[in-house]
Short mmCIF file of C-alpha atoms in Angstrom, two decimals:
data_model
loop_
_atom_site.label_atom_id
_atom_site.label_comp_id
_atom_site.label_asym_id
_atom_site.label_seq_id
_atom_site.Cartn_x
_atom_site.Cartn_y
_atom_site.Cartn_z
CA MET A 11 -46.64 -8.56 -26.90
CA THR A 12 -46.30 -11.78 -24.91
CA SER A 13 -46.65 -11.89 -21.14
CA GLY A 14 -43.42 -13.84 -20.57
CA THR A 15 -42.83 -15.65 -17.33
CA THR A 16 -44.51 -14.56 -14.10
CA THR A 17 -41.23 -13.41 -12.55
CA THR A 18 -40.32 -11.34 -15.60
CA ARG A 19 -43.75 -9.79 -15.67
CA LEU A 20 -43.64 -8.98 -11.95
CA LEU A 21 -40.32 -7.24 -12.37
CA ARG A 22 -41.73 -5.21 -15.26
CA LEU A 23 -44.86 -4.34 -13.24
CA LEU A 24 -42.65 -3.21 -10.32
CA SER A 25 -40.66 -1.02 -12.70
CA LEU A 26 -43.81 0.61 -14.04
CA LEU A 27 -45.29 1.19 -10.59
CA GLN A 28 -42.07 2.85 -9.45
CA THR A 29 -42.57 5.75 -11.83
CA PRO A 30 -44.23 8.84 -10.21
CA ARG A 31 -47.77 8.39 -11.52
CA ASP A 32 -50.95 6.35 -10.99
CA TRP A 33 -51.45 3.49 -13.39
CA PRO A 34 -55.02 2.56 -14.43
CA GLY A 35 -55.59 -1.16 -14.67
CA PRO A 36 -56.25 -1.10 -18.46
CA ALA A 37 -53.04 0.88 -19.04
CA LEU A 38 -50.98 -1.66 -17.09
CA ALA A 39 -52.67 -4.52 -18.86
CA ASP A 40 -51.84 -2.93 -22.26
CA ARG A 41 -48.15 -2.31 -21.32
CA LEU A 42 -47.72 -5.85 -20.02
CA GLY A 43 -49.75 -7.54 -22.78
CA VAL A 44 -52.04 -9.34 -20.29
CA SER A 45 -55.62 -9.09 -19.12
CA GLU A 46 -56.82 -6.75 -16.36
CA ARG A 47 -57.60 -9.81 -14.28
CA THR A 48 -53.92 -10.92 -14.57
CA VAL A 49 -52.84 -7.42 -13.46
CA ARG A 50 -55.02 -7.67 -10.36
CA ARG A 51 -53.56 -11.09 -9.55
CA ASP A 52 -50.02 -9.78 -10.03
CA VAL A 53 -50.71 -6.82 -7.76
CA ASP A 54 -51.95 -9.26 -5.09
CA ARG A 55 -48.75 -11.25 -5.47
CA LEU A 56 -46.67 -8.13 -4.89
CA ARG A 57 -48.68 -7.29 -1.78
CA THR A 58 -48.10 -10.83 -0.52
CA MET A 59 -44.37 -10.27 -0.92
CA GLY A 60 -44.62 -7.10 1.18
CA TYR A 61 -44.74 -4.36 -1.49
CA ARG A 62 -47.28 -1.72 -0.59
CA VAL A 63 -49.29 -1.21 -3.74
CA HIS A 64 -52.09 1.38 -3.31
CA ALA A 65 -55.21 1.25 -5.47
CA ASP A 66 -57.71 4.10 -6.03
CA ARG A 67 -61.04 3.00 -7.47
CA GLY A 68 -62.98 4.90 -10.10
CA SER A 69 -62.27 6.23 -13.56
CA ALA A 70 -59.57 8.65 -12.26
CA GLY A 71 -57.91 6.05 -10.01
CA GLY A 72 -55.18 3.55 -10.57
CA TYR A 73 -52.29 1.65 -8.92
CA ARG A 74 -49.16 3.14 -7.40
CA LEU A 75 -46.31 1.94 -5.21
CA GLU A 76 -46.48 3.77 -1.93
CA ALA A 77 -42.77 3.58 -1.00
CA GLY A 78 -40.83 5.65 -3.51
CA ALA A 79 -37.17 4.84 -4.13
CA GLU A 80 -34.21 6.06 -6.05
CA LEU A 81 -33.62 2.50 -7.24
CA PRO A 82 -36.22 0.23 -8.81
CA PRO A 83 -38.00 -1.88 -6.14
CA LEU A 84 -36.19 -5.13 -5.43
CA LEU A 85 -37.72 -8.54 -5.94
CA LEU A 86 -35.66 -10.70 -3.60
CA ASP A 87 -36.24 -13.85 -1.62
CA ASP A 88 -35.01 -14.43 1.90
CA ASP A 89 -31.73 -16.08 0.87
CA GLN A 90 -30.93 -13.28 -1.54
CA VAL A 91 -31.49 -10.66 1.15
CA THR A 92 -29.12 -12.61 3.45
CA ALA A 93 -26.53 -12.79 0.66
CA ILE A 94 -26.65 -9.04 0.07
CA ALA A 95 -26.36 -8.23 3.76
CA VAL A 96 -23.37 -10.54 4.19
CA ALA A 97 -21.58 -9.45 0.99
CA LEU A 98 -21.82 -5.68 1.54
CA GLN A 99 -20.81 -5.92 5.22
CA ALA A 100 -17.85 -8.13 4.29
CA VAL A 101 -16.38 -5.63 1.78
CA PRO A 102 -13.70 -4.47 4.28
CA LEU A 103 -12.19 -7.93 4.10
CA LEU A 104 -11.47 -7.58 0.36
CA GLY A 105 -8.79 -4.87 0.45
CA THR A 106 -10.44 -2.27 -1.78
CA ASP A 107 -11.18 1.46 -1.45
CA VAL A 108 -14.99 1.04 -1.55
CA ASP A 109 -15.75 0.30 2.13
CA GLU A 110 -17.76 3.52 2.63
CA ALA A 111 -19.61 3.07 -0.67
CA ALA A 112 -20.60 -0.48 0.38
CA GLN A 113 -22.09 0.78 3.59
CA ARG A 114 -24.06 3.45 1.73
CA ALA A 115 -25.23 0.88 -0.79
CA LEU A 116 -26.45 -1.40 1.98
CA GLY A 117 -28.39 1.47 3.53
CA THR A 118 -29.96 2.38 0.15
CA ILE A 119 -30.99 -1.20 -0.54
CA ARG A 120 -32.50 -1.58 2.91
CA ARG A 121 -34.63 1.51 2.34
CA VAL A 122 -36.22 0.22 -0.80
CA MET A 123 -37.02 -3.25 0.59
CA PRO A 124 -40.47 -4.17 1.80
CA PRO A 125 -40.72 -4.08 5.63
CA ARG A 126 -40.44 -7.85 6.08
CA LEU A 127 -37.28 -8.19 4.01
CA ARG A 128 -35.86 -4.95 5.52
CA ARG A 129 -36.17 -6.49 8.98
CA ARG A 130 -34.36 -9.60 7.81
CA ALA A 131 -31.50 -7.53 6.38
CA GLN A 132 -31.23 -5.42 9.51
CA ALA A 133 -31.25 -8.53 11.74
CA LEU A 134 -27.94 -9.76 10.20
CA GLN A 135 -25.23 -7.34 11.39
CA PHE A 136 -21.63 -8.23 12.25
CA GLU A 137 -18.18 -6.73 12.62
CA THR A 138 -15.24 -7.51 10.34
CA ALA A 139 -11.57 -7.76 11.18
CA ALA A 140 -10.77 -5.39 8.30
CA VAL A 141 -7.49 -5.17 6.42
CA PRO A 142 -5.07 -3.00 8.49
CA SER A 143 -5.03 0.62 7.43
CA SER A 144 -1.34 0.35 6.58
CA ALA A 145 -1.92 -2.52 4.18
CA PRO A 146 -2.06 -1.65 0.47
CA VAL A 147 -5.48 -1.69 -1.13
CA ALA A 148 -6.48 -2.19 -4.76
CA ALA A 149 -7.86 0.98 -6.36
CA THR A 150 -11.31 0.60 -7.85
CA ASP A 151 -10.31 1.98 -11.27
CA VAL A 152 -7.48 -0.55 -11.49
CA LEU A 153 -9.79 -3.42 -10.55
CA VAL A 154 -12.27 -2.26 -13.23
CA ALA A 155 -9.50 -2.01 -15.88
CA VAL A 156 -8.11 -5.44 -15.05
CA SER A 157 -11.54 -7.06 -14.93
CA ALA A 158 -12.43 -5.51 -18.27
CA ALA A 159 -9.26 -6.95 -19.82
CA VAL A 160 -10.03 -10.38 -18.36
CA ARG A 161 -13.56 -10.29 -19.81
CA ALA A 162 -12.48 -8.95 -23.18
CA ARG A 163 -9.48 -11.34 -23.38
CA GLU A 164 -7.11 -8.46 -24.11
CA VAL A 165 -3.40 -8.37 -23.22
CA LEU A 166 -2.68 -6.14 -20.22
CA ARG A 167 0.14 -3.63 -20.50
CA PHE A 168 1.19 -2.37 -17.08
CA ASP A 169 3.97 -1.14 -14.80
CA TYR A 170 4.58 -3.29 -11.78
CA ALA A 171 5.92 -2.25 -8.39
CA GLY A 172 8.36 -4.64 -6.81
CA GLY A 173 10.57 -4.21 -3.77
CA THR A 174 12.37 -1.18 -5.32
CA GLY A 175 9.42 0.46 -7.06
CA LEU A 176 7.85 0.10 -10.48
CA ALA A 177 9.57 -2.47 -12.62
CA ALA A 178 8.81 -0.44 -15.72
CA SER A 179 8.68 3.33 -15.30
CA ASP A 180 10.06 6.56 -16.75
CA GLY A 181 8.93 5.55 -20.21
CA GLY A 182 10.40 2.06 -20.04
CA PRO A 183 8.70 -0.94 -21.64
CA PRO A 184 5.69 -2.22 -19.70
CA ARG A 185 5.03 -5.79 -18.55
CA ARG A 186 2.71 -7.69 -20.92
CA ALA A 187 0.46 -10.51 -19.75
CA GLU A 188 -2.66 -12.36 -20.81
CA PRO A 189 -5.02 -12.02 -17.83
CA HIS A 190 -7.14 -15.11 -17.25
CA HIS A 191 -8.55 -14.56 -13.74
CA LEU A 192 -9.03 -11.75 -11.23
CA VAL A 193 -9.07 -13.30 -7.70
CA ALA A 194 -9.72 -11.90 -4.22
CA ALA A 195 -7.81 -13.86 -1.54
CA LEU A 196 -6.42 -13.15 1.93
CA GLY A 197 -7.37 -9.46 1.87
CA ARG A 198 -5.63 -8.76 -1.49
CA TRP A 199 -6.51 -8.93 -5.17
CA TYR A 200 -4.48 -10.98 -7.63
CA VAL A 201 -4.35 -11.51 -11.38
CA VAL A 202 -3.50 -14.97 -12.63
CA ALA A 203 -1.96 -14.39 -16.04
CA TRP A 204 0.32 -15.78 -18.69
CA ASP A 205 3.45 -13.56 -18.72
CA LEU A 206 4.34 -13.02 -22.36
CA ASP A 207 7.88 -11.88 -21.63
CA ARG A 208 8.70 -14.83 -19.38
CA ALA A 209 6.56 -17.45 -21.18
CA ASP A 210 5.12 -18.74 -17.91
CA TRP A 211 2.18 -18.41 -15.58
CA ARG A 212 2.50 -15.57 -13.02
CA VAL A 213 0.42 -14.19 -10.14
CA PHE A 214 0.43 -10.39 -9.95
CA ARG A 215 -0.80 -8.28 -7.02
CA VAL A 216 -3.31 -5.72 -8.28
CA ASP A 217 -2.24 -3.08 -5.73
CA ARG A 218 1.18 -3.11 -7.42
CA MET A 219 -0.15 -2.73 -10.92
CA ALA A 220 -0.44 0.50 -12.92
CA PRO A 221 -2.20 -0.38 -16.24
CA ARG A 222 -1.26 1.42 -19.36
CA THR A 223 -3.70 2.27 -22.13
CA PRO A 224 -4.64 1.07 -24.54
CA ASN A 225 -4.63 -2.68 -23.87
CA GLY A 226 -2.78 -5.01 -26.19
CA PRO A 227 -4.36 -7.31 -28.76
CA ARG A 228 -6.95 -10.00 -28.03
CA PHE A 229 -5.73 -13.46 -27.12
CA THR A 230 -7.01 -17.00 -27.10
CA PRO A 231 -7.32 -18.32 -23.53
CA ARG A 232 -4.74 -20.98 -22.48
CA ASP A 233 -5.44 -24.06 -20.42
CA LEU A 234 -4.81 -23.29 -16.76
CA PRO A 235 -2.39 -25.73 -15.05
CA GLY A 236 -4.55 -28.11 -13.03
CA GLY A 237 -7.69 -26.51 -14.43
CA ASP A 238 -8.59 -24.73 -11.18
CA VAL A 239 -7.49 -21.17 -10.49
CA ARG A 240 -7.94 -21.56 -6.69
CA GLN A 241 -5.62 -24.56 -6.59
CA LEU A 242 -3.07 -22.75 -8.73
CA LEU A 243 -3.11 -19.69 -6.53
CA SER A 244 -2.84 -21.77 -3.37
CA ALA A 245 0.18 -23.58 -4.81
CA ARG A 246 1.89 -20.27 -5.62
CA PHE A 247 1.28 -19.06 -2.10
CA ARG A 248 3.10 -22.20 -0.89
CA GLY A 249 6.00 -21.57 -3.27
CA ALA A 250 5.09 -24.38 -5.64
CA THR A 251 5.05 -23.93 -9.39
CA THR A 252 2.04 -26.14 -9.95
CA ALA A 253 -1.09 -27.09 -8.07
CA ASP A 254 0.19 -30.63 -7.46
CA GLY A 255 1.51 -29.97 -3.89
CA TRP A 256 4.24 -28.52 -1.74
CA PRO A 257 7.68 -28.00 -3.25
CA CYS A 258 9.25 -29.79 -0.26
CA ARG A 259 7.78 -33.01 1.09
CA GLY A 260 9.23 -35.45 3.59
CA THR A 261 8.37 -38.32 5.89
CA VAL A 262 9.09 -38.75 9.57
CA VAL A 263 8.14 -41.07 12.41
CA LEU A 264 6.76 -39.38 15.57
CA ASP A 265 6.64 -40.92 19.04
CA LEU A 266 2.99 -39.97 19.35
CA PRO A 267 -0.21 -41.90 18.63
CA ALA A 268 -1.86 -40.98 15.37
CA ARG A 269 -4.95 -39.62 17.12
CA ASP A 270 -2.81 -36.90 18.71
CA VAL A 271 -1.14 -35.93 15.42
CA VAL A 272 -4.08 -35.94 13.01
CA PRO A 273 -5.73 -32.70 14.38
CA PHE A 274 -2.52 -30.76 13.74
CA ALA A 275 -1.28 -32.43 10.55
CA GLY A 276 -3.03 -30.01 8.09
CA ASP A 277 -2.88 -31.62 4.67
CA GLY A 278 -0.28 -34.14 5.83
CA VAL A 279 -0.92 -37.90 5.70
CA VAL A 280 -0.82 -39.74 9.04
CA GLU A 281 -0.30 -43.50 9.31
CA ASP A 282 -0.83 -45.32 12.61
CA LEU A 283 2.17 -47.57 13.41
CA GLY A 284 0.94 -48.82 16.76
CA ASP A 285 2.93 -48.73 20.01
CA GLY A 286 2.10 -45.08 20.38
CA ARG A 287 3.92 -44.10 17.14
CA CYS A 288 2.79 -42.81 13.73
CA ARG A 289 4.28 -41.90 10.39
CA LEU A 290 3.67 -38.39 9.02
CA THR A 291 4.19 -37.32 5.43
CA ALA A 292 3.92 -33.58 5.07
CA GLY A 293 5.07 -30.65 2.97
CA SER A 294 6.07 -26.98 3.19
CA TRP A 295 7.49 -24.25 1.04
CA SER A 296 11.11 -24.94 2.19
CA TRP A 297 12.99 -27.73 3.93
CA VAL A 298 13.78 -25.57 6.98
CA ALA A 299 10.12 -24.56 7.28
CA LEU A 300 9.11 -28.20 7.15
CA ALA A 301 11.67 -29.14 9.78
CA ALA A 302 10.51 -26.30 12.04
CA SER A 303 6.87 -27.38 11.72
CA LEU A 304 7.71 -30.72 13.28
CA GLY A 305 8.56 -29.03 16.60
CA ARG A 306 4.91 -28.28 17.28
CA PHE A 307 4.30 -31.96 18.11
CA ASP A 308 6.75 -31.87 21.10
CA ALA A 309 7.81 -35.48 20.52
CA ASP A 310 10.90 -37.43 19.39
CA VAL A 311 11.25 -37.41 15.62
CA ARG A 312 13.04 -39.85 13.23
CA VAL A 313 13.41 -38.66 9.65
CA GLU A 314 12.82 -41.32 7.06
CA GLY A 315 13.63 -39.03 4.17
CA PRO A 316 14.69 -37.30 2.13
CA ASP A 317 18.22 -36.20 3.06
CA GLU A 318 17.24 -32.54 2.52
CA LEU A 319 14.85 -32.78 5.46
CA ARG A 320 17.45 -34.49 7.65
CA GLU A 321 19.92 -31.80 6.86
CA ALA A 322 17.41 -29.03 7.62
CA CYS A 323 16.67 -30.62 11.04
CA ALA A 324 20.40 -30.64 11.84
CA ARG A 325 20.73 -27.02 10.77
CA LEU A 326 17.82 -26.00 12.94
CA ALA A 327 19.14 -28.02 15.86
CA GLY A 328 22.42 -26.12 15.68
CA ARG A 329 20.65 -22.80 15.58
CA TYR A 330 18.44 -23.63 18.56
CA GLU A 331 21.35 -24.93 20.57
CA ASP A 332 23.29 -21.74 19.85
CA ALA A 333 20.26 -19.62 20.83
CA GLY A 334 19.96 -21.47 24.10
CA ARG A 335 23.59 -20.78 25.04
CA ARG A 336 23.48 -17.07 24.30
CA GLY A 337 22.91 -14.63 27.08
CA PRO A 338 21.35 -11.15 26.83
CA ARG A 339 22.89 -9.12 24.05
CA ASP A 340 25.51 -6.58 25.09
CA PRO A 341 23.84 -3.18 24.72
CA GLY A 342 26.92 -1.84 23.06
CA ALA A 343 27.23 -4.65 20.55
CA ARG A 344 26.40 -4.10 16.92
CA PRO A 345 23.10 -5.54 15.67
CA GLY A 346 23.49 -9.13 14.68
CA THR A 347 26.33 -9.85 17.19
CA ALA A 348 26.18 -11.51 20.57
#
């Protein structure tokens, strides 16, 4: 038996010491395939890390780990402890039904840490602005089923809830898609998949999915548009069909210096024209939304193009002018009438 790397051997030693018995040095040396001197050095390393390894001398003595635990002792560095503390406390942001389980897991892990690392984990505590209780959450069993299909490259068969309920129910045909990525974003879970029935890429919300069993056949992964799932998902959130940009882009001239526009331009491109003016090229998911976004600059605007943006500005101007003329709604009037 070879000793392997020091880290691997230390993990194996921790696993042995966690069992409810005393381990004589020769027995540990035999199990690890090393000398007794190496065992003593490894025990000293564990003690340096903060693990309390007790040693009884004599023929009936041996080594044992003083702090018992339900989980094997953890061999973590400071950065790993920080990552665990942050990740488990941030679970409420993910929109799942495992918030309570995450808190219990964090408590369990803290208990099996050596004192120094436990203090570090306890020092990092924060509150989360959790997903509202009324917001839909993704069920753990559905997440597991979807993730397993992504990993196995198997076609997902599922019912999908739209605005009027499940798209396929009462024995109807299920949706069929090749799942490529499971993504957590903005408090929800999404599946980026190739929709076999529509022959196009689609983004499905996991909280609306009801997987059917068994899965479909295995598939060969396709090339993702743009090659980056985060860019693709961001584009779909904007209403674009690709990751190349916004579906509606236009250019205007603002009577403001560039330095005053840049902080609020988002991913727009600002060009300084001098004389207190600048050119802004920006995008949005619709022409009306793009026109409305220009109002935040509180400055005169001249549209350079395209005509769709110019028409959207005129349409908004009419709406705002009409809104400014209207008085309080007559209490007896029907909704939607002035």
